[in-house]
Coordinates of N, CA and C in Angstrom, one line a residue:
Chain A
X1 N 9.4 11.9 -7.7 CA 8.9 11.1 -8.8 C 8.7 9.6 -8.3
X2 N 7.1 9.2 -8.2 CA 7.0 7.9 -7.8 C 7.7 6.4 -8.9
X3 N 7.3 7.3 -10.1 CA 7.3 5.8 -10.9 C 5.6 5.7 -11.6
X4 N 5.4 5.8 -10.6 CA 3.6 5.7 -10.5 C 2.7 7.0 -10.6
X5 N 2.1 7.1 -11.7 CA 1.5 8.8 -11.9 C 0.0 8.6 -11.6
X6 N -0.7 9.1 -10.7 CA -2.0 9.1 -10.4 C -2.8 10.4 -10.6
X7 N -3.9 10.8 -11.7 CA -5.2 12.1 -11.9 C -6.1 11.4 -11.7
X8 N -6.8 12.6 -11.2 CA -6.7 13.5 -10.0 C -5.9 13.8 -9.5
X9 N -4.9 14.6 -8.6 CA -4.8 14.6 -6.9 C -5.8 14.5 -6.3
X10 N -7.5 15.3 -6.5 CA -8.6 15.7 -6.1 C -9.6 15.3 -6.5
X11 N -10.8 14.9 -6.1 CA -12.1 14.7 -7.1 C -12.8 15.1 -6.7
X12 N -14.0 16.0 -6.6 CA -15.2 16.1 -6.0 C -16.3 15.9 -7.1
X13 N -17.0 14.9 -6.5 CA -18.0 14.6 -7.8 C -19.7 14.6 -6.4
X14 N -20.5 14.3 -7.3 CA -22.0 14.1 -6.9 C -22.0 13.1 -7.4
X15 N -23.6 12.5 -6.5 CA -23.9 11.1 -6.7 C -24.1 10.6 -7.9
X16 N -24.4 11.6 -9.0 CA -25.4 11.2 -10.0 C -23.9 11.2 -11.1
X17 N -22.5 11.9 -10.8 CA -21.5 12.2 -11.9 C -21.3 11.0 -12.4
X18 N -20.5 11.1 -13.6 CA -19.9 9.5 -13.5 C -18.6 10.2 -13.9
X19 N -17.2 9.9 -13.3 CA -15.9 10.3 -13.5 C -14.8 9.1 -13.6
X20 N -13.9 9.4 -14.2 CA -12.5 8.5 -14.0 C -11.5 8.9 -13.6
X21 N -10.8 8.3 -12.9 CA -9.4 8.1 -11.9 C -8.5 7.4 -13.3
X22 N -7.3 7.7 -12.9 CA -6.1 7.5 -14.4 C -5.2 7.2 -13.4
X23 N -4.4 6.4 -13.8 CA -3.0 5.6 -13.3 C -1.9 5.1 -14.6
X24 N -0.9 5.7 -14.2 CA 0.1 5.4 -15.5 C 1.3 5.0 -15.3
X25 N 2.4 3.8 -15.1 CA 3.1 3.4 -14.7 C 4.2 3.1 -16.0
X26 N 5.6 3.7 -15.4 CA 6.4 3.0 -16.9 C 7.9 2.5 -15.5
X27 N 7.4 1.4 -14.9 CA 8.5 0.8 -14.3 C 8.4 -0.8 -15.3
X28 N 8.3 -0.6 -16.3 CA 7.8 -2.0 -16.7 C 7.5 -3.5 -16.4
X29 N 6.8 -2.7 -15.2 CA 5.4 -3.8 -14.5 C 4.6 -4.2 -15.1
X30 N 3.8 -5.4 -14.6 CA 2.8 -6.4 -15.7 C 1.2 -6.3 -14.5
X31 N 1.9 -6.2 -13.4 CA 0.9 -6.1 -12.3 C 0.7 -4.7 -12.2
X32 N -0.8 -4.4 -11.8 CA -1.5 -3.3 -11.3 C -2.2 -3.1 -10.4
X33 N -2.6 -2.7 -10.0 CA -3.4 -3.0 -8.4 C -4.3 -1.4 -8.1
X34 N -5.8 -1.6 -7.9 CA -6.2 -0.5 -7.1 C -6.7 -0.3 -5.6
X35 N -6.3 0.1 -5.1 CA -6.7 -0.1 -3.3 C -7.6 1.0 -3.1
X36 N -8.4 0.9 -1.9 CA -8.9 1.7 -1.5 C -8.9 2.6 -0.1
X37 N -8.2 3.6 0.7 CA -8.2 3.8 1.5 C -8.9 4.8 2.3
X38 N -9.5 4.6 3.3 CA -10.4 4.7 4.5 C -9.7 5.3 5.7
X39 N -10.3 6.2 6.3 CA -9.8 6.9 7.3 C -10.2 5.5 8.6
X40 N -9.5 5.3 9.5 CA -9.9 4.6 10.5 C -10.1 2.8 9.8
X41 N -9.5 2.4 8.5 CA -10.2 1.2 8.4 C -8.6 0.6 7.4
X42 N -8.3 -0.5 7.6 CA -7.3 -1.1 6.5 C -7.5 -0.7 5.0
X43 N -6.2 -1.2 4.7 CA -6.3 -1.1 2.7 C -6.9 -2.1 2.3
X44 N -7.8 -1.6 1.9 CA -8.6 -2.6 0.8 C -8.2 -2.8 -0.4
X45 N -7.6 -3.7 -0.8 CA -7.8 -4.1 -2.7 C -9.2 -4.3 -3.1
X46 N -8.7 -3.7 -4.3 CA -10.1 -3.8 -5.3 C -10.1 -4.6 -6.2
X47 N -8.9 -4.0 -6.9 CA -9.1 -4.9 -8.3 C -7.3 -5.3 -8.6
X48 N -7.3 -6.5 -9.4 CA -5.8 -6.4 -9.7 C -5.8 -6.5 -11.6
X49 N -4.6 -6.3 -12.1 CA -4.8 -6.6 -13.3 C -3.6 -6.9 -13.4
X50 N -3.2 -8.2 -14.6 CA -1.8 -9.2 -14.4 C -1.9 -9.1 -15.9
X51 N -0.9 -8.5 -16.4 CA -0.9 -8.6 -18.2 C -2.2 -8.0 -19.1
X52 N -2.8 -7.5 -18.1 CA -4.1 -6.6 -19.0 C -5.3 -7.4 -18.8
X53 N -5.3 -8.5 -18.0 CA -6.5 -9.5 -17.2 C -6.5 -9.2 -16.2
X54 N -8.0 -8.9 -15.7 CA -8.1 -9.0 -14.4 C -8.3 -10.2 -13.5
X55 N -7.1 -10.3 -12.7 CA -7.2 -11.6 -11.8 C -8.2 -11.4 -10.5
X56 N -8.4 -10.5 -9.8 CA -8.8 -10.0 -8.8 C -9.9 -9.1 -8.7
X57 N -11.0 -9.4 -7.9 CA -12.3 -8.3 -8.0 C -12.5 -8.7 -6.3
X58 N -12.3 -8.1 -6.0 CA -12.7 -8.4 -4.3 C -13.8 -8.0 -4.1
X59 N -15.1 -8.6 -4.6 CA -16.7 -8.0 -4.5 C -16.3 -6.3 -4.2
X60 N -16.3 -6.0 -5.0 CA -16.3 -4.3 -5.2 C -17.9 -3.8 -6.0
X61 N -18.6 -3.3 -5.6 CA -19.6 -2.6 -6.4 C -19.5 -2.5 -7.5
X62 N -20.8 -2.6 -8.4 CA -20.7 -2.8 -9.8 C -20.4 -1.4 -10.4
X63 N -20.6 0.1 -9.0 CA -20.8 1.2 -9.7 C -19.4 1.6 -9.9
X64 N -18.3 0.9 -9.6 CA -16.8 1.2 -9.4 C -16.6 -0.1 -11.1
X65 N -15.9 0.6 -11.8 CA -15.6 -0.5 -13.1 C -13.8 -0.1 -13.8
X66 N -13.2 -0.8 -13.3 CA -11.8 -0.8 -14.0 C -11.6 -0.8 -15.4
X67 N -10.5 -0.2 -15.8 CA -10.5 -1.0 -17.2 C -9.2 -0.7 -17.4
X68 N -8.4 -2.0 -18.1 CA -6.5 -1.5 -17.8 C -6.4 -1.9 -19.5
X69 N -6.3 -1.1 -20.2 CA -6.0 -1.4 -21.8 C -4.7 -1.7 -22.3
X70 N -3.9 -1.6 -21.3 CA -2.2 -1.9 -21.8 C -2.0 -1.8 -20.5
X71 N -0.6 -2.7 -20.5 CA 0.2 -2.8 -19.0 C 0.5 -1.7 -18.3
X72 N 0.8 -0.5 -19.0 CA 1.0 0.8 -18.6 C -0.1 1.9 -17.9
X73 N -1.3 1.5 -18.2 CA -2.2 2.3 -17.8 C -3.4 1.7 -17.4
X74 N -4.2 2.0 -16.5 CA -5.2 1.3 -15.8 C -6.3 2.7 -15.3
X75 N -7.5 2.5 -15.4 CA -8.5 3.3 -15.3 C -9.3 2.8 -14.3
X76 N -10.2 3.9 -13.3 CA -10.9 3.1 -12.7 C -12.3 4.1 -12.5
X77 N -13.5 3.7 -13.5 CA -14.8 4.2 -14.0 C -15.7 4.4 -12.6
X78 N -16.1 5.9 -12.5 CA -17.0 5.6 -11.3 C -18.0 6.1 -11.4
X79 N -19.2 5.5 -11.5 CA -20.9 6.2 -11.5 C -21.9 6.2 -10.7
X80 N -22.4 6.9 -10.2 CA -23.8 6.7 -9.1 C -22.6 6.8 -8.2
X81 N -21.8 7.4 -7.5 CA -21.2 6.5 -6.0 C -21.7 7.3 -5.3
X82 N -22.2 6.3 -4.0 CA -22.5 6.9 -2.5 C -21.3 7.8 -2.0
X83 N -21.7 8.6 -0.8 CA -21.2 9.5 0.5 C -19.8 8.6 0.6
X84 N -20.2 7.4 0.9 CA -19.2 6.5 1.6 C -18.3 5.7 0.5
X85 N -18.4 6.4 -0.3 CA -17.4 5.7 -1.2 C -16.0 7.1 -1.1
X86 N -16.2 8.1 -0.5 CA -15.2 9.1 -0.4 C -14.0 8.5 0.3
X87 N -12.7 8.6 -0.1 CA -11.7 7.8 0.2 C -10.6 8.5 -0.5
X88 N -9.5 7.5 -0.1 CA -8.1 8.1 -0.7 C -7.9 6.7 -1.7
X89 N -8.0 6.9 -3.3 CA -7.7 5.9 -3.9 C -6.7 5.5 -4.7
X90 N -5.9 4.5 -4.5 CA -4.3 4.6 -4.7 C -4.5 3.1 -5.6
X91 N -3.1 3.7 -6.4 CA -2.9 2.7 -7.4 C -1.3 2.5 -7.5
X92 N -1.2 1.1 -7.8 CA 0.5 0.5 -7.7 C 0.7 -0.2 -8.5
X93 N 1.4 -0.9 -8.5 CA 2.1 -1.8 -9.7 C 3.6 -2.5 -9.1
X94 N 3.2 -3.7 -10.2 CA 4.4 -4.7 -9.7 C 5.2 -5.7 -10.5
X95 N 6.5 -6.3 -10.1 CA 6.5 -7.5 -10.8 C 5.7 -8.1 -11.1
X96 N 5.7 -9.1 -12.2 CA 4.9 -10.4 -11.8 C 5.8 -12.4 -12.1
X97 N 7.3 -11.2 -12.5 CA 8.0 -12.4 -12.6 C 8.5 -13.3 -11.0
X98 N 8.2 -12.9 -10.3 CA 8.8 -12.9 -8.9 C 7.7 -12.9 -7.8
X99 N 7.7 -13.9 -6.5 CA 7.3 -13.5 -5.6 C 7.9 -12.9 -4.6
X100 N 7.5 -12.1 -3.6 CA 8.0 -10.9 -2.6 C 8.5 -9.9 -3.2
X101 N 8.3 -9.5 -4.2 CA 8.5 -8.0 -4.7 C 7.7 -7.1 -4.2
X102 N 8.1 -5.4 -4.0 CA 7.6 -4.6 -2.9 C 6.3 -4.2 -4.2
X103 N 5.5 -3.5 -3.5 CA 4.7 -2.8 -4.4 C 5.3 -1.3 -4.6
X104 N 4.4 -0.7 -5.9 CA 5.0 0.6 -5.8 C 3.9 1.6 -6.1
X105 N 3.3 2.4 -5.2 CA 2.3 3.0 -5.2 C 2.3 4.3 -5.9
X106 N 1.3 4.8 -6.1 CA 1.4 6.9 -6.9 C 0.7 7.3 -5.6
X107 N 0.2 8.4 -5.6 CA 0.2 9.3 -4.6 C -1.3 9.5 -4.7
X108 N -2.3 8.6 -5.2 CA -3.6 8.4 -4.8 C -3.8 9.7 -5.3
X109 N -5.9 9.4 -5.7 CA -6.5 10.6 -6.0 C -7.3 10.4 -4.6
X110 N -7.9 11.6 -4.4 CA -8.4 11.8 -2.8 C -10.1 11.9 -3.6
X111 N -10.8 11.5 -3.2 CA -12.3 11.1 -4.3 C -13.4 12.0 -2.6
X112 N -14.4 12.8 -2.9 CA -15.1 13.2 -1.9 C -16.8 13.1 -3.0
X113 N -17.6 12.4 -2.4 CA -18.2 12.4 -3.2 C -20.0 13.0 -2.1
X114 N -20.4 14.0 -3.1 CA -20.9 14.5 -2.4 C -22.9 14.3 -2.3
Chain B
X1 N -5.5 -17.6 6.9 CA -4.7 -16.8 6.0 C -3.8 -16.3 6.8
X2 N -2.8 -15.5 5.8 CA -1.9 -14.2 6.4 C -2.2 -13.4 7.1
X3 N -1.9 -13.1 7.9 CA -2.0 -11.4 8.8 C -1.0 -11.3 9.3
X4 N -0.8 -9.6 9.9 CA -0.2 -9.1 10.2 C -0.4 -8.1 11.0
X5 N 0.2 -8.0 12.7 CA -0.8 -6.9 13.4 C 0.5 -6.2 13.9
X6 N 0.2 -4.8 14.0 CA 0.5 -3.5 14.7 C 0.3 -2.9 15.3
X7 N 1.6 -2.3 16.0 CA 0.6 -1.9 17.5 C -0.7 -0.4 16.8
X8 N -1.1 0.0 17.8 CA -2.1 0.6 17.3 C -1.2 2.0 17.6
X9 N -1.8 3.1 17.0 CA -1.2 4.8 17.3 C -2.5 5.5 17.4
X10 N -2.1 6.9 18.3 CA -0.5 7.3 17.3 C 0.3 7.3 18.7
X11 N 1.4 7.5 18.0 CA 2.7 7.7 18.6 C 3.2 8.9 18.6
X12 N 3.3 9.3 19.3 CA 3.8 10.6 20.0 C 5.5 10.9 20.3
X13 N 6.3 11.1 19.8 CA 7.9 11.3 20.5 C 8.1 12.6 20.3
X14 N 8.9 13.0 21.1 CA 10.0 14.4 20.9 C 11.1 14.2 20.2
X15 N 11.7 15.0 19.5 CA 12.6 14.7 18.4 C 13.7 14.4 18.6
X16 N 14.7 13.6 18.2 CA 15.9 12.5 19.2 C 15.6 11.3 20.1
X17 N 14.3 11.2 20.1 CA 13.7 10.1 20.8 C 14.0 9.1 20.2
X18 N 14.3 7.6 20.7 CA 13.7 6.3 20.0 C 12.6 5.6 19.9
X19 N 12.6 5.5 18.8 CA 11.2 5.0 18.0 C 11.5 3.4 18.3
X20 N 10.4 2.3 18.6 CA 10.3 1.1 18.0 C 8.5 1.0 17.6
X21 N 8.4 0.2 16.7 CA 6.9 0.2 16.2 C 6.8 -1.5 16.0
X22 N 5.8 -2.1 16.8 CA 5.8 -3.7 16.9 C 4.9 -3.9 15.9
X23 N 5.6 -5.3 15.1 CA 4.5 -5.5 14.1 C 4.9 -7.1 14.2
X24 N 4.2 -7.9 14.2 CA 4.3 -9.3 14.2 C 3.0 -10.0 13.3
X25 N 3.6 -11.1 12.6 CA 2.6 -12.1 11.6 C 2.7 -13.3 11.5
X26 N 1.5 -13.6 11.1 CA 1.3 -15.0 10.8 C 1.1 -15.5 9.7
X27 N 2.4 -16.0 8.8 CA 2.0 -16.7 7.2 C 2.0 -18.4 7.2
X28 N 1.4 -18.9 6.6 CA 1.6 -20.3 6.0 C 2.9 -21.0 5.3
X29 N 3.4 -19.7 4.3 CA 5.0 -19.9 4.0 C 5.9 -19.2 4.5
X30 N 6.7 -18.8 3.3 CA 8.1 -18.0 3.9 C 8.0 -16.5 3.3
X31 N 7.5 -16.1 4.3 CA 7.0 -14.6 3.3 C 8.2 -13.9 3.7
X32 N 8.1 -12.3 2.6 CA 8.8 -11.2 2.6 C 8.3 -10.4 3.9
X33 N 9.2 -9.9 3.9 CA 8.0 -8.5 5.0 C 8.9 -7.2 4.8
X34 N 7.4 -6.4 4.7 CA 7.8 -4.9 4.4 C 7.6 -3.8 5.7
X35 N 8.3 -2.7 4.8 CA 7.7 -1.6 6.2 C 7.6 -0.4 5.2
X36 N 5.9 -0.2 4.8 CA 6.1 1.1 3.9 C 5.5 2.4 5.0
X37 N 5.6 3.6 4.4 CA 5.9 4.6 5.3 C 4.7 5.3 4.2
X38 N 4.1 6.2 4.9 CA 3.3 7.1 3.9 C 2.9 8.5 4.8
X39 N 3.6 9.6 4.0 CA 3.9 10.9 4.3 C 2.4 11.6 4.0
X40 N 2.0 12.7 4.7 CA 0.5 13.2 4.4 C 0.6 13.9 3.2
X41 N -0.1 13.7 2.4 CA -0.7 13.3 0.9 C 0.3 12.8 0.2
X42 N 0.6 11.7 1.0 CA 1.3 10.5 -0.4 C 1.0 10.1 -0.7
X43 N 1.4 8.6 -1.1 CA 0.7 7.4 -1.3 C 2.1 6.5 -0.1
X44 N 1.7 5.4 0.0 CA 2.6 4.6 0.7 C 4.0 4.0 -0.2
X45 N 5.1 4.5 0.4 CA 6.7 4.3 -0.3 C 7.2 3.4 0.7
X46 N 8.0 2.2 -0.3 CA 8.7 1.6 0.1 C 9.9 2.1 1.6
X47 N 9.6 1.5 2.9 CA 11.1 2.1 3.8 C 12.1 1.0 3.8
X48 N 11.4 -0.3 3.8 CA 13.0 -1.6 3.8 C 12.3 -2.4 4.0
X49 N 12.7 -4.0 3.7 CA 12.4 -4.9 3.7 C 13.3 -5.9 4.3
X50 N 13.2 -7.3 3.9 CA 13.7 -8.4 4.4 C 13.3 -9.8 3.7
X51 N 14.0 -10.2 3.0 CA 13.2 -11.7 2.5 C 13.4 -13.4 2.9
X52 N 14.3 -12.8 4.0 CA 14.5 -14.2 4.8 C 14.9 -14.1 6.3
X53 N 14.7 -15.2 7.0 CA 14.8 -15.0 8.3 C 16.3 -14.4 8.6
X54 N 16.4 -13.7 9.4 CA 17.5 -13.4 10.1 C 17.8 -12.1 9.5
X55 N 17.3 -11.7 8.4 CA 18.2 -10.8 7.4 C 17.6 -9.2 8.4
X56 N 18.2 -8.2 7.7 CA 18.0 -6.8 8.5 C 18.0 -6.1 7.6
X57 N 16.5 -5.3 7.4 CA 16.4 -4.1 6.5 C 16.5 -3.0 6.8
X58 N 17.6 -2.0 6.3 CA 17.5 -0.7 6.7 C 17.3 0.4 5.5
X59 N 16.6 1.9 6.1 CA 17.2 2.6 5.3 C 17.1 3.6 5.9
X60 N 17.1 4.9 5.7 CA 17.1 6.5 6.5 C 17.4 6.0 8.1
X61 N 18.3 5.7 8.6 CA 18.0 5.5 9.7 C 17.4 4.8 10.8
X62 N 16.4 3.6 9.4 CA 15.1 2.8 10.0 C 15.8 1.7 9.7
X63 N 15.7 0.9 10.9 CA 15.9 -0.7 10.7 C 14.8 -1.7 11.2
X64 N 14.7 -3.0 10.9 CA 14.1 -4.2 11.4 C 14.7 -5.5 11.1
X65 N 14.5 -5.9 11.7 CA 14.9 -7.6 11.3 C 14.1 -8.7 11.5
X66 N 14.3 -9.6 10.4 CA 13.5 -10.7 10.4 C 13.1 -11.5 11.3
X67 N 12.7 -11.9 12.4 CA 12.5 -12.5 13.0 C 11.6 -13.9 13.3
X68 N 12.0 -15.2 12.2 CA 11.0 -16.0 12.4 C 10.4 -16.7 14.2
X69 N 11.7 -16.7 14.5 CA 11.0 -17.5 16.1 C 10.1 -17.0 16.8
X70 N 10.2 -15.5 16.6 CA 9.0 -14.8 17.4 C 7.8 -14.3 16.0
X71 N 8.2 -14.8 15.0 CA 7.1 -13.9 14.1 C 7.2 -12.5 14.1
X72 N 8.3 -11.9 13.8 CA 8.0 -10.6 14.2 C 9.0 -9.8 13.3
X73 N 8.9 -8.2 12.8 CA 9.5 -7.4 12.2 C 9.2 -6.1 12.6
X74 N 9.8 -5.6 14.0 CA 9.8 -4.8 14.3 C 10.4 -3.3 14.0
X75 N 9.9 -2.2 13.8 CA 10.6 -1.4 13.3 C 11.5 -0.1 13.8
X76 N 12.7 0.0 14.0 CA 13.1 0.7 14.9 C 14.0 1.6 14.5
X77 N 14.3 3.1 15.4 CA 14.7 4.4 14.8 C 16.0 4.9 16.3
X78 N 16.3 4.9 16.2 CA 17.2 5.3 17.0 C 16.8 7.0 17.4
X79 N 16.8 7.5 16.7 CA 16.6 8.9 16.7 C 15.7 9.9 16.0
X80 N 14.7 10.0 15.9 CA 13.6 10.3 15.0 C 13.7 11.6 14.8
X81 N 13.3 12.5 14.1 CA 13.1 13.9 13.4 C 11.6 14.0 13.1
X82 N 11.5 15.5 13.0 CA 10.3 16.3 12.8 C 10.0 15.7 11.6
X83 N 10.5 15.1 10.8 CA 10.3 14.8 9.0 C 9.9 13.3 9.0
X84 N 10.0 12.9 10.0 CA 10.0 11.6 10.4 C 7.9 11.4 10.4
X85 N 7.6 12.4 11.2 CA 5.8 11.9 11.1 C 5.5 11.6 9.5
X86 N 4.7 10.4 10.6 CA 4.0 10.1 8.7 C 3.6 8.5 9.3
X87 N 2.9 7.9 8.6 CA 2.3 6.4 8.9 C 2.5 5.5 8.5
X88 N 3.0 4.4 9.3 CA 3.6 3.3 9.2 C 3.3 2.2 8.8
X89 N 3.4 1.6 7.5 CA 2.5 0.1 7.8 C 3.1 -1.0 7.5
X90 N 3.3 -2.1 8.1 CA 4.0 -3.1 8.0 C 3.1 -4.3 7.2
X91 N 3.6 -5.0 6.0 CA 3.0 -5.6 5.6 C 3.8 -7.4 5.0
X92 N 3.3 -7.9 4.5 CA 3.7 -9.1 3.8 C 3.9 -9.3 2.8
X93 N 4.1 -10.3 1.9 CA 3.9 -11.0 0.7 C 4.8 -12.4 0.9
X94 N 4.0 -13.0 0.1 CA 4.4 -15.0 0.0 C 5.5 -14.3 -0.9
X95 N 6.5 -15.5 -0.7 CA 7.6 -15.3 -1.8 C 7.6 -16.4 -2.8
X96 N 6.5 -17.2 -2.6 CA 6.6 -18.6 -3.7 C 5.5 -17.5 -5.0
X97 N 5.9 -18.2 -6.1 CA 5.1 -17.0 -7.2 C 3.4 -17.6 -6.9
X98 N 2.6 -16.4 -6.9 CA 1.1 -16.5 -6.6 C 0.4 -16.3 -8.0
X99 N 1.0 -16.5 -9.1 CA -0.3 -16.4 -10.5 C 0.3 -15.0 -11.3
X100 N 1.4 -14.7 -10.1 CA 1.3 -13.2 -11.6 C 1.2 -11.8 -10.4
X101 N 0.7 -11.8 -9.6 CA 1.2 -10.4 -8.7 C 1.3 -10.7 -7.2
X102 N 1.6 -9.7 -6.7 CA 1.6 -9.5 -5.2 C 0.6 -9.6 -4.5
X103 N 0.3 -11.1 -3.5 CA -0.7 -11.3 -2.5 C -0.2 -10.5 -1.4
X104 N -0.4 -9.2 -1.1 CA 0.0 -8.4 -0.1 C -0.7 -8.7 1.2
X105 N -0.2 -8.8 2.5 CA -1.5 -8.8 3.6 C -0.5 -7.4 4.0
X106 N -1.7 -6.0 4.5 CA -1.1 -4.9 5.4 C -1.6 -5.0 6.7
X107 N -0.9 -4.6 7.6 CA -1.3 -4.1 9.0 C -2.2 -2.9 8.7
X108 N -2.6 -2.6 10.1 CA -3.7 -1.4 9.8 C -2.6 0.3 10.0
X109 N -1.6 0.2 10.2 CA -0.6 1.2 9.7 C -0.8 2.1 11.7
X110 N 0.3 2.7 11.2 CA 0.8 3.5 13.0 C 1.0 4.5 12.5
X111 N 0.6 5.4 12.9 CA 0.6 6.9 13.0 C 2.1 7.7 13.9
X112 N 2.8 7.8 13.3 CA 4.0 8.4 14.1 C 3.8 9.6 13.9
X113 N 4.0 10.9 15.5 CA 4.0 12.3 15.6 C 5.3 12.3 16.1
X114 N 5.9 13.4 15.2 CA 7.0 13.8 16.0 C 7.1 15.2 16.3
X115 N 7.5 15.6 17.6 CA 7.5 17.3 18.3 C 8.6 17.6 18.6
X116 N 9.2 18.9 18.1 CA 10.1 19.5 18.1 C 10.5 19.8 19.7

């Protein structure tokens, strides 16, 4: 048990689907975080959300759209995506009273978009 | 900015071998430094940290220590096991408060194999 609950495990969608990725955390964290990971390339952050605002968009495609409605849950909306958007996409959560707190990740949905 | 580099993998040992995995960085303040570990189809879990110079994180067997003079938080295993593969990433965070979350910098993560 992570802490951190991520649906999917799996996604296979087409270019034209539009689907959503779900993340639910009850370590009562205020921070959220979605990364993006890539075979052969670093973790990318995408987006952050700090009390249910988003502080962070790291020029991410407009076809990728967050939405975190309570501190507990964070969604992350995907339509049109390219080939190359297939990845392992992982979601965490954190403090936000404190700096150097670890992060705490879920177990990623694996997205193949076809 | 921050960074943080690693050696590159994978790494290959036989089982009872010693592990060390080099990770050294460069911050502006006094950062934390991590070492999360990520098992195939995880997500990346916490293995130990450190939030000030000199200090020593351990856990399962895995240690590192802070090292400001050299910049460095190397990660080392005395004895590794089959249970042990899985990928390593060493990362950062500032310890002064950044607005509300974790300004993480990651290394690009090491691939450890281990053979029976």
């Amino acid at each position: 048990e992570t802490g951190v609950t991520q649906t999917p495990r799996h996604l296979v969608m087409g270019m034209t689907n539009k689907k959503s990725l779900k993340c639910e955390q009850h370590l009562g964290h205020n921070a959220m975080y979605w990364y993006k990971q890539s075979a052969k390339k670093p973790l990318e952050l995408m987006f952050v959300y700090n009390f249910k605002e988003q502080t962070e968009n790291n020029s991410v495609p407009s076809r990728f759209s967050p939405e975190c409605p309570n501190s507990s849950h964070l969604f992350l909306h995907l339509h049109t995506l390219q080939p190359e958007d297939s990845a392992l996409y992982l979601c965490a959560s954190s403090p936000t009273d404190r700096g150097g707190s670890p992060l705490h990740f879920g177990n990623g949905t694996r997205l193949t978009v076809t | 900015g921050d960074s943080v580099t690693q050696m590159e993998g994978p790494v290959t040992l036989s089982e009872e071998a010693c592990l060390t995995i080099n990770c050294t960085y460069t911050a502006t303040g006094y950062p934390s430094l991590f070492w999360y570990v990520q098992y195939p189809g995880e997500g990346l879990q916490l293995l130990l940290k450190a939030t000030k110079a000199d200090d020593k994180g351990s856990n399962k067997g895995f240690e590192a220590t802070y090292r400001k003079e050299t910049t460095s938080f190397h990660l080392e295993k005395g004895s590794v096991q089959v249970s042990d593969s899985a990928v390593y990433f060493c990362a950062l965070t500032e310890n002064r408060y950044s607005g509300g979350y974790q300004k993480v910098t990651f290394g690009t993560g090491t691939k450890l194999q281990v053979i029976p």
